[in-house]
mmCIF file of C-alpha atoms and ligand atoms in Angstrom:
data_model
loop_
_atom_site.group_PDB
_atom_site.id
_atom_site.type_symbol
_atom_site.label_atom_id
_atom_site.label_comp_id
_atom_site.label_asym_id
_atom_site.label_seq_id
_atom_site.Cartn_x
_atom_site.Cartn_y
_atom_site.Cartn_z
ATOM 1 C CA UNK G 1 96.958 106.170 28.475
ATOM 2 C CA UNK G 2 98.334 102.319 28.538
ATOM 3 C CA UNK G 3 97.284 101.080 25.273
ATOM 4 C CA UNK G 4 99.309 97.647 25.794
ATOM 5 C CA UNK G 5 99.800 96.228 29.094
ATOM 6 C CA UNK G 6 101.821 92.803 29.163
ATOM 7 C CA UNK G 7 101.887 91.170 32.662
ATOM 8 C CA UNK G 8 104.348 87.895 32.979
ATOM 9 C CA UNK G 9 104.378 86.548 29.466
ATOM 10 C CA UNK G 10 106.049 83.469 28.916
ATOM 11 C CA UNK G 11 106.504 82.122 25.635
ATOM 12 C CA UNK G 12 107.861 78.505 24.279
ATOM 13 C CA UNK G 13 108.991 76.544 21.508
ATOM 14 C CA UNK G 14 108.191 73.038 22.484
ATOM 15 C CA UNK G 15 110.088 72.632 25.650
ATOM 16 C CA UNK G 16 112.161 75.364 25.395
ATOM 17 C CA UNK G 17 110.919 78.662 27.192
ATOM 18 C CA UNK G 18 111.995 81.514 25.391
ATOM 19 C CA UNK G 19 110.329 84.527 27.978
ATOM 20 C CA UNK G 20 110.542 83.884 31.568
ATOM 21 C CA UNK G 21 107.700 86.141 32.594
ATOM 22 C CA UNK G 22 107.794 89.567 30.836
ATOM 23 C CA UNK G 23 106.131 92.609 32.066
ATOM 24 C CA UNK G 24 105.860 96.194 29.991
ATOM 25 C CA UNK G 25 103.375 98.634 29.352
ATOM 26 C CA UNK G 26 102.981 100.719 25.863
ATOM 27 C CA UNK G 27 101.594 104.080 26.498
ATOM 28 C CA UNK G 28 99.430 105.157 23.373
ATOM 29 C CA UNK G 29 101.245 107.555 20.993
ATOM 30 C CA UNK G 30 104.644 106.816 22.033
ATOM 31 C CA UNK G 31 107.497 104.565 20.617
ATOM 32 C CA UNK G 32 108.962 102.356 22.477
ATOM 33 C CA UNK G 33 112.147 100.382 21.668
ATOM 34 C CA UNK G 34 112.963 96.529 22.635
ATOM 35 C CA UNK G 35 117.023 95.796 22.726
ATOM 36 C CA UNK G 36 118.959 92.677 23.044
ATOM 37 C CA UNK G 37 121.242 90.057 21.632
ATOM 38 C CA UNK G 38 120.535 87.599 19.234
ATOM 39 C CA UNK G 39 118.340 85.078 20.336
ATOM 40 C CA UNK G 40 117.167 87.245 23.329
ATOM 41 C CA UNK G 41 113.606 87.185 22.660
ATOM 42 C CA UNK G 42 112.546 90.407 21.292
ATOM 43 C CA UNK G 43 110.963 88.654 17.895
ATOM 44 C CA UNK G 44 109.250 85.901 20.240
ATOM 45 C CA UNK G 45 107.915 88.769 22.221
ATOM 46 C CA UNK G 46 106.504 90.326 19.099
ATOM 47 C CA UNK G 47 104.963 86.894 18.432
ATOM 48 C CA UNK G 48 103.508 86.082 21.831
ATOM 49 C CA UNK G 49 101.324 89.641 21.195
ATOM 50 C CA UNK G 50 100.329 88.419 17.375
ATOM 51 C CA UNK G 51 99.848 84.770 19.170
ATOM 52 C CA UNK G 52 101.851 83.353 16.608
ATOM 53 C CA UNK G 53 103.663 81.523 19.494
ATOM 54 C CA UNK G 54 102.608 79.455 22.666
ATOM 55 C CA UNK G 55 101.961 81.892 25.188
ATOM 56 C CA UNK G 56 100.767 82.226 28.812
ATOM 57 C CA UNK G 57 100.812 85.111 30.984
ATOM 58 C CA UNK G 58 98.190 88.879 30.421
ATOM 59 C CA UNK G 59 98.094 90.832 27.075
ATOM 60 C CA UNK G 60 95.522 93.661 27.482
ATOM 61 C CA UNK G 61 94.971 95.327 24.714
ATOM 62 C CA UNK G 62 93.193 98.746 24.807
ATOM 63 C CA UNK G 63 91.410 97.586 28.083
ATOM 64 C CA UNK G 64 90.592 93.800 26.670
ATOM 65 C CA UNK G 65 92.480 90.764 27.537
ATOM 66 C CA UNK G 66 93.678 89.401 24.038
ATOM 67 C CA UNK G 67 95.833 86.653 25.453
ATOM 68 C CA UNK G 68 93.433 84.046 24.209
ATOM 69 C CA UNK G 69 93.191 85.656 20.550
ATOM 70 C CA UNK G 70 94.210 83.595 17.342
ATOM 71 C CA UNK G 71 96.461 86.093 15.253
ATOM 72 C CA UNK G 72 93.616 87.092 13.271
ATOM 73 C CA UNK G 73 91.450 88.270 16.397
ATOM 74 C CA UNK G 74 94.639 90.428 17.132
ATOM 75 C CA UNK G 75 95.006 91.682 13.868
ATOM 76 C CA UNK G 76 91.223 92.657 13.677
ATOM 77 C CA UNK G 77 91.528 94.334 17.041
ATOM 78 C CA UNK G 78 94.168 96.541 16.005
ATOM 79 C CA UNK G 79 97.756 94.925 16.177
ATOM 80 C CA UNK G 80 99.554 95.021 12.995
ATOM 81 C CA UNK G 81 102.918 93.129 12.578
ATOM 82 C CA UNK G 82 105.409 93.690 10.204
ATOM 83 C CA UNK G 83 107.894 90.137 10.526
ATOM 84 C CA UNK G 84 111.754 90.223 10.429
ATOM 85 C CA UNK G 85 112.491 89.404 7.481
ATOM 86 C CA UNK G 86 110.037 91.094 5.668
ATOM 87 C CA UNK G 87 106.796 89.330 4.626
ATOM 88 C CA UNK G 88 105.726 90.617 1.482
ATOM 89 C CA UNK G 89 103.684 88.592 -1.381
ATOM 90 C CA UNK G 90 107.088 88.172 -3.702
ATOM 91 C CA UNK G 91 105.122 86.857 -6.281
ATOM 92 C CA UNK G 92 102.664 90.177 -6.047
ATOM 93 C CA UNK G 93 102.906 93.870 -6.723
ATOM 94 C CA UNK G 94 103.259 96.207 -4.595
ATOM 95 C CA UNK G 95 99.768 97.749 -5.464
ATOM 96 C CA UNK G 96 98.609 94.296 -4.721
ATOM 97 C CA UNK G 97 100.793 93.906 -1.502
ATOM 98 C CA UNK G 98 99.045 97.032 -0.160
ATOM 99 C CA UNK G 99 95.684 96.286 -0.689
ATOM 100 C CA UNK G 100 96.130 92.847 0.675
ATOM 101 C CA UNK G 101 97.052 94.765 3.881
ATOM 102 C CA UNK G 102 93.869 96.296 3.864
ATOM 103 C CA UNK G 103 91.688 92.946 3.660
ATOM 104 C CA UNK G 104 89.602 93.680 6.599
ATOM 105 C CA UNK G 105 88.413 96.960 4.948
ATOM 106 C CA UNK G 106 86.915 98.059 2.021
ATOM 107 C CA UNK G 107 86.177 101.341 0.121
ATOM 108 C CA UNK G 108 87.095 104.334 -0.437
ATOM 109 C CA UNK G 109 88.771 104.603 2.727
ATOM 110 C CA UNK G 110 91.697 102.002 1.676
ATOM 111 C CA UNK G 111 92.366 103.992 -1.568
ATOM 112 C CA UNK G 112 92.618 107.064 0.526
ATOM 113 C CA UNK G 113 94.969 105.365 2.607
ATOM 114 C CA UNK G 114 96.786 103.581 0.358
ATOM 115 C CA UNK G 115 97.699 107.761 -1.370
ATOM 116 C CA UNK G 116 98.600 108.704 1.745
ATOM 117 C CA UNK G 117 101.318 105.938 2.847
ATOM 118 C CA UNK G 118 102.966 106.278 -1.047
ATOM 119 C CA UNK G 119 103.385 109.920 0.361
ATOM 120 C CA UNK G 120 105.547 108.454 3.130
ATOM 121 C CA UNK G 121 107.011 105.813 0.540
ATOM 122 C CA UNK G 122 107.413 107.388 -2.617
ATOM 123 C CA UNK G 123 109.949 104.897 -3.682
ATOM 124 C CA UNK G 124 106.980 102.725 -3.417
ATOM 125 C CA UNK G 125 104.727 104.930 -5.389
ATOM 126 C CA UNK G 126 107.416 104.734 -8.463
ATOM 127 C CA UNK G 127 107.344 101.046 -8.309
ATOM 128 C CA UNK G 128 103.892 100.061 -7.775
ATOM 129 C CA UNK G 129 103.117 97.536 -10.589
ATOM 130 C CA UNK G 130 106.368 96.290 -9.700
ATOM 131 C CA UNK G 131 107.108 92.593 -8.398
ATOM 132 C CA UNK G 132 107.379 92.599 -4.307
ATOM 133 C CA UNK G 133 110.492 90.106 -5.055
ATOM 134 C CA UNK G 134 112.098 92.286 -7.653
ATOM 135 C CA UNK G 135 112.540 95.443 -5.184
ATOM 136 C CA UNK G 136 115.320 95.902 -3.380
ATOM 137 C CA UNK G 137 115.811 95.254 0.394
ATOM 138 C CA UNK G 138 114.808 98.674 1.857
ATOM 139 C CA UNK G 139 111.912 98.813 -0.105
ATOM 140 C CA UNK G 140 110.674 95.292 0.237
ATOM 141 C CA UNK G 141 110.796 96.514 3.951
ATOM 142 C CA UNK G 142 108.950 99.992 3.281
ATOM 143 C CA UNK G 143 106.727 97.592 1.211
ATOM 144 C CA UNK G 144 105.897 95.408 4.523
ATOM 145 C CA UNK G 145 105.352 98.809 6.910
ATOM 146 C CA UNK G 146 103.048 100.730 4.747
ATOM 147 C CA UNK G 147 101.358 97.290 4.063
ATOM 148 C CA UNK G 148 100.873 97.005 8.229
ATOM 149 C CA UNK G 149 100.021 100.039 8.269
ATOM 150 C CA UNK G 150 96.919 99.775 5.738
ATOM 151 C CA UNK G 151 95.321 97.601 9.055
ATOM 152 C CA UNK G 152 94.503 100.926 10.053
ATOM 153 C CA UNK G 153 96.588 99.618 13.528
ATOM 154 C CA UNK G 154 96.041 101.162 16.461
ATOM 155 C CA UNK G 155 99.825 99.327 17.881
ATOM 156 C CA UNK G 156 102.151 98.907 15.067
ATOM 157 C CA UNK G 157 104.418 95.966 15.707
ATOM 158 C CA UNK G 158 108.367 96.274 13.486
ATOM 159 C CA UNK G 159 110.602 93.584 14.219
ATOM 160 C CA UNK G 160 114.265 95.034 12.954
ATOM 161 C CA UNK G 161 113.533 97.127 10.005
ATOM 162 C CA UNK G 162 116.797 97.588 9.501
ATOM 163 C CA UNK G 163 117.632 93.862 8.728
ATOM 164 C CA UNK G 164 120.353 93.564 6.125
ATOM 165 C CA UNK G 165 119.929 97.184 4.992
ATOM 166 C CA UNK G 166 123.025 100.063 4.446
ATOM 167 C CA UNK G 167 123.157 102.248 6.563
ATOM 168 C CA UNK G 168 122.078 105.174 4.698
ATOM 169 C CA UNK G 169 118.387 103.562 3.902
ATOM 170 C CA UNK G 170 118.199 102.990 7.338
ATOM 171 C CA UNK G 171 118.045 106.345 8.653
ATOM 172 C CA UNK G 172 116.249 107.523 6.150
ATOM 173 C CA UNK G 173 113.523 104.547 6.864
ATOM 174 C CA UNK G 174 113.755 105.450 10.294
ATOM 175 C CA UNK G 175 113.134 109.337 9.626
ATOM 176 C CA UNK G 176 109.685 108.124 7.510
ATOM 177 C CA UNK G 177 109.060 106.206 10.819
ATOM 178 C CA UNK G 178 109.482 109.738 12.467
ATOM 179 C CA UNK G 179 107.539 111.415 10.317
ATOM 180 C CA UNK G 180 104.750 108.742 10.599
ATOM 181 C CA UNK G 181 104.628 108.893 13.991
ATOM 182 C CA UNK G 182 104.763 112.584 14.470
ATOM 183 C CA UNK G 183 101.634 112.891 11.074
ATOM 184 C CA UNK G 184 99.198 109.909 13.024
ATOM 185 C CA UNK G 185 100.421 109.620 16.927
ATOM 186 C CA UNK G 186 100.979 105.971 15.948
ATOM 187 C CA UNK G 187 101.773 103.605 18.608
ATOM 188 C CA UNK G 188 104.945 101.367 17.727
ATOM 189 C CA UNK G 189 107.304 98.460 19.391
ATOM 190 C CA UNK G 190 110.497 98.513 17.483
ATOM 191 C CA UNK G 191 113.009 95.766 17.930
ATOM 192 C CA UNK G 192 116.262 96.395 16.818
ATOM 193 C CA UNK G 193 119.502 95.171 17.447
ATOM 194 C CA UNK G 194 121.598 97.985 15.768
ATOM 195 C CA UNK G 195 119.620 100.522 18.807
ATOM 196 C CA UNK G 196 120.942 103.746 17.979
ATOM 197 C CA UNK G 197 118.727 105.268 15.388
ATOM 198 C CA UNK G 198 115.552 103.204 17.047
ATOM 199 C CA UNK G 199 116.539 105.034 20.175
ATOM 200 C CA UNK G 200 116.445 108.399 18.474
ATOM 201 C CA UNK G 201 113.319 108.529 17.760
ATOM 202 C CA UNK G 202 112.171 106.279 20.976
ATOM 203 C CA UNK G 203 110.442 107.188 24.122
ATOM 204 C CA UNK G 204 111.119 104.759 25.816
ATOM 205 C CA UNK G 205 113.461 101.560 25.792
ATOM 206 C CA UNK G 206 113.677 98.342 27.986
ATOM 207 C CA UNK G 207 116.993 95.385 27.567
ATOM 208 C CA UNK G 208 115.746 91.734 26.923
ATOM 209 C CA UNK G 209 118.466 89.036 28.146
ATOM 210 C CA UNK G 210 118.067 85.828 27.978
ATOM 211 C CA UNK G 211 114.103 85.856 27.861
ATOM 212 C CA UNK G 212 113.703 88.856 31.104
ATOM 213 C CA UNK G 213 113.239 92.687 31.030
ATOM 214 C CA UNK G 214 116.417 93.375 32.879
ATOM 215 C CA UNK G 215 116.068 97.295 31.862
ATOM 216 C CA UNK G 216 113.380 99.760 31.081
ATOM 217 C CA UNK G 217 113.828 103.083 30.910
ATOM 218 C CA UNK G 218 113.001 106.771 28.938
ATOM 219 C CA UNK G 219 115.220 106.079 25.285
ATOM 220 C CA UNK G 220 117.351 109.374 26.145
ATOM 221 C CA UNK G 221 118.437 107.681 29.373
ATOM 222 C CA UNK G 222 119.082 104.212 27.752
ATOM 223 C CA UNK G 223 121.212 106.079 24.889
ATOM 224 C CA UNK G 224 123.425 107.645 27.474
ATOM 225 C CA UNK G 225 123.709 104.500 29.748
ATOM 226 C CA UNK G 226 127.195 103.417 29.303
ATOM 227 C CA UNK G 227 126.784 99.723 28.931
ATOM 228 C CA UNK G 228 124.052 99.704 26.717
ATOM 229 C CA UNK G 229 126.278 101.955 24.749
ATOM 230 C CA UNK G 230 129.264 99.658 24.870
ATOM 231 C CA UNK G 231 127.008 96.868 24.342
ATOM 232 C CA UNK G 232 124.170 97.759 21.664
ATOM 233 C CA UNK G 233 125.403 100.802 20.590
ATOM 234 C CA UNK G 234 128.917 99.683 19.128
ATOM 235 C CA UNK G 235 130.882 102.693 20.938
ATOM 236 C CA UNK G 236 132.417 103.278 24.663
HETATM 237 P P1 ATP N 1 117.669 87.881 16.911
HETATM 238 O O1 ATP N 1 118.135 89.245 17.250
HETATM 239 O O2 ATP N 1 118.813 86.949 16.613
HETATM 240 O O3 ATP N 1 116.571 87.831 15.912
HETATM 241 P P2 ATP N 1 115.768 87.513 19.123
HETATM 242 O O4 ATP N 1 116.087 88.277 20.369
HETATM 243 O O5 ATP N 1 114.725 88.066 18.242
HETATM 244 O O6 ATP N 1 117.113 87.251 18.305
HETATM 245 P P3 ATP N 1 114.140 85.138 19.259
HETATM 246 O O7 ATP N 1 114.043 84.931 17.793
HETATM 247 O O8 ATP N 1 112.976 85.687 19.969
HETATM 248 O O9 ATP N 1 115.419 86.042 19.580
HETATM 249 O O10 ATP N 1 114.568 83.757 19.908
HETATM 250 C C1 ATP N 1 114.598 83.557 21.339
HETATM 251 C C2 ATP N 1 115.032 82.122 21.604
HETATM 252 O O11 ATP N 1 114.023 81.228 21.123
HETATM 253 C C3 ATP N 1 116.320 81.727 20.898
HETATM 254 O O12 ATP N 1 117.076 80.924 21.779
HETATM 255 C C4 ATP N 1 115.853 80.936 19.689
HETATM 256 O O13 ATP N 1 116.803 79.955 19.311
HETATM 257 C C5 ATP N 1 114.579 80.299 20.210
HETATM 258 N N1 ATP N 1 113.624 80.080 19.101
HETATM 259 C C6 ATP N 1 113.130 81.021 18.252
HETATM 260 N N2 ATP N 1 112.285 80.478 17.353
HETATM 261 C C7 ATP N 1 112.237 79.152 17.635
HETATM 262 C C8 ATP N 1 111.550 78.045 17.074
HETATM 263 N N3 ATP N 1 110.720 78.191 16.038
HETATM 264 N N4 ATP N 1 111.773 76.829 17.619
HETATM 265 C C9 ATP N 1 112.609 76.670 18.686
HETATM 266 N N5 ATP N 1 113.275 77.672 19.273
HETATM 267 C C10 ATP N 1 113.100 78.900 18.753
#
């Protein structure tokens, strides 16, 4: 089942277009994978679906057009986004930070929810009176994906989790993404830049340039396809 189905999105900043007309379709359950250079427009195309950016073109979201949403429509219709660069309450806990995520629920539910993401994050669990500022990079950014993912989203939006973090806390935040996605069936749309581990746990990939889709294919393909190797993978 399509749960996302973008049809020639454009995007701008001012004058300057940033996507040219994007089309891609996100099939429920799976994870699919946007590559590209800097300054491509894989975070504008996470912000055209949160319409945090000018945008015209078709979003449909689970069968309703959402183009037209304000970012809180989107969020309340299931699209949670968690921003490059983090976007955590610095000044807040992490306890806080989480229930914050949950603002458009109440209840037990949320506390439920909130003991089952510190399962994923137990770093987070040690360190939950702690200041969001005071953690360190990989877990301010397992801070901002099990706050997204107290929405409750039905599409979970990630925009470079691995930002500025070592290697080693990358693959394991990308194996907790695995694990996530194999405990719930969530639907996700990682960007990355570093595309290798994204890829590994991918279904399916597509190659922004310059503002167009100039690839989409299944993530095993993509990861053998020499030039996105040479290119976005870092070997020949
Ligand atoms: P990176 O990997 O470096 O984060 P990206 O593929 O995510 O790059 P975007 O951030 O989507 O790229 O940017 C796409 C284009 O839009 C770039 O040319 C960028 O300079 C431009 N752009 C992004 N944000 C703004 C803004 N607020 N105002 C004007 N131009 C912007």
């Amino acid at each position: 089942m399509t749960l996302l189905r973008i049809e020639n999105l454009e995007a701008r900043y001012g004058a300057f277009k940033a996507l040219h007309g994007i089309s891609m379709e996100i099939e429920a359950g799976q994870i699919s994978v946007i590559l590209g250079a800097n300054g491509a427009g894989k975070t504008t195309t996470l912000r055209a679906i949160s319409g945090i950016v000018d945008r015209s073109g078709s979003i449909t979201f689970d069968g309703v057009r959402i183009e037209g949403y304000r970012p809180r429509d989107v969020v309340a219709a299931g699209i949670a986004h968690a921003p490059q660069g983090r976007g955590t309450f610095s000044e807040l806990t992490v306890d806080e930070n989480l229930r914050l995520g949950a603002y458009l629920r109440s209840g037990k539910q949320v506390a439920q929810d909130r003991e089952r993401w510190l399962e994923f994050f137990p770093r987070l669990k040690e360190r939950l009176h702690q200041q969001a500022g005071s953690l360190s990079g990989g877990e301010q950014q397992m801070l901002a994906i099990a706050r997204a993912l107290m929405l409750r989203p039905r599409l979970l939006l990630l925009d470079e989790p691995s930002l500025g973090l070592a290697p080693v806390i990358t693959q394991s935040l990308y194996k907790t993404l695995a694990a996530i996605r194999q405990a719930t069936a969530m639907t996700m749309l990682i960007v990355e830049q570093s595309a290798n581990l994204a890829l590994g746990i991918g279904d399916r990939g597509m190659v922004l340039e310059s503002g167009n889709i100039v690839l989409q294919e299944s993530a095993e393909r993509l990861a053998q396809n020499d030039e996105i190797r040479r290119i976005y993978l870092g070997y020949e």
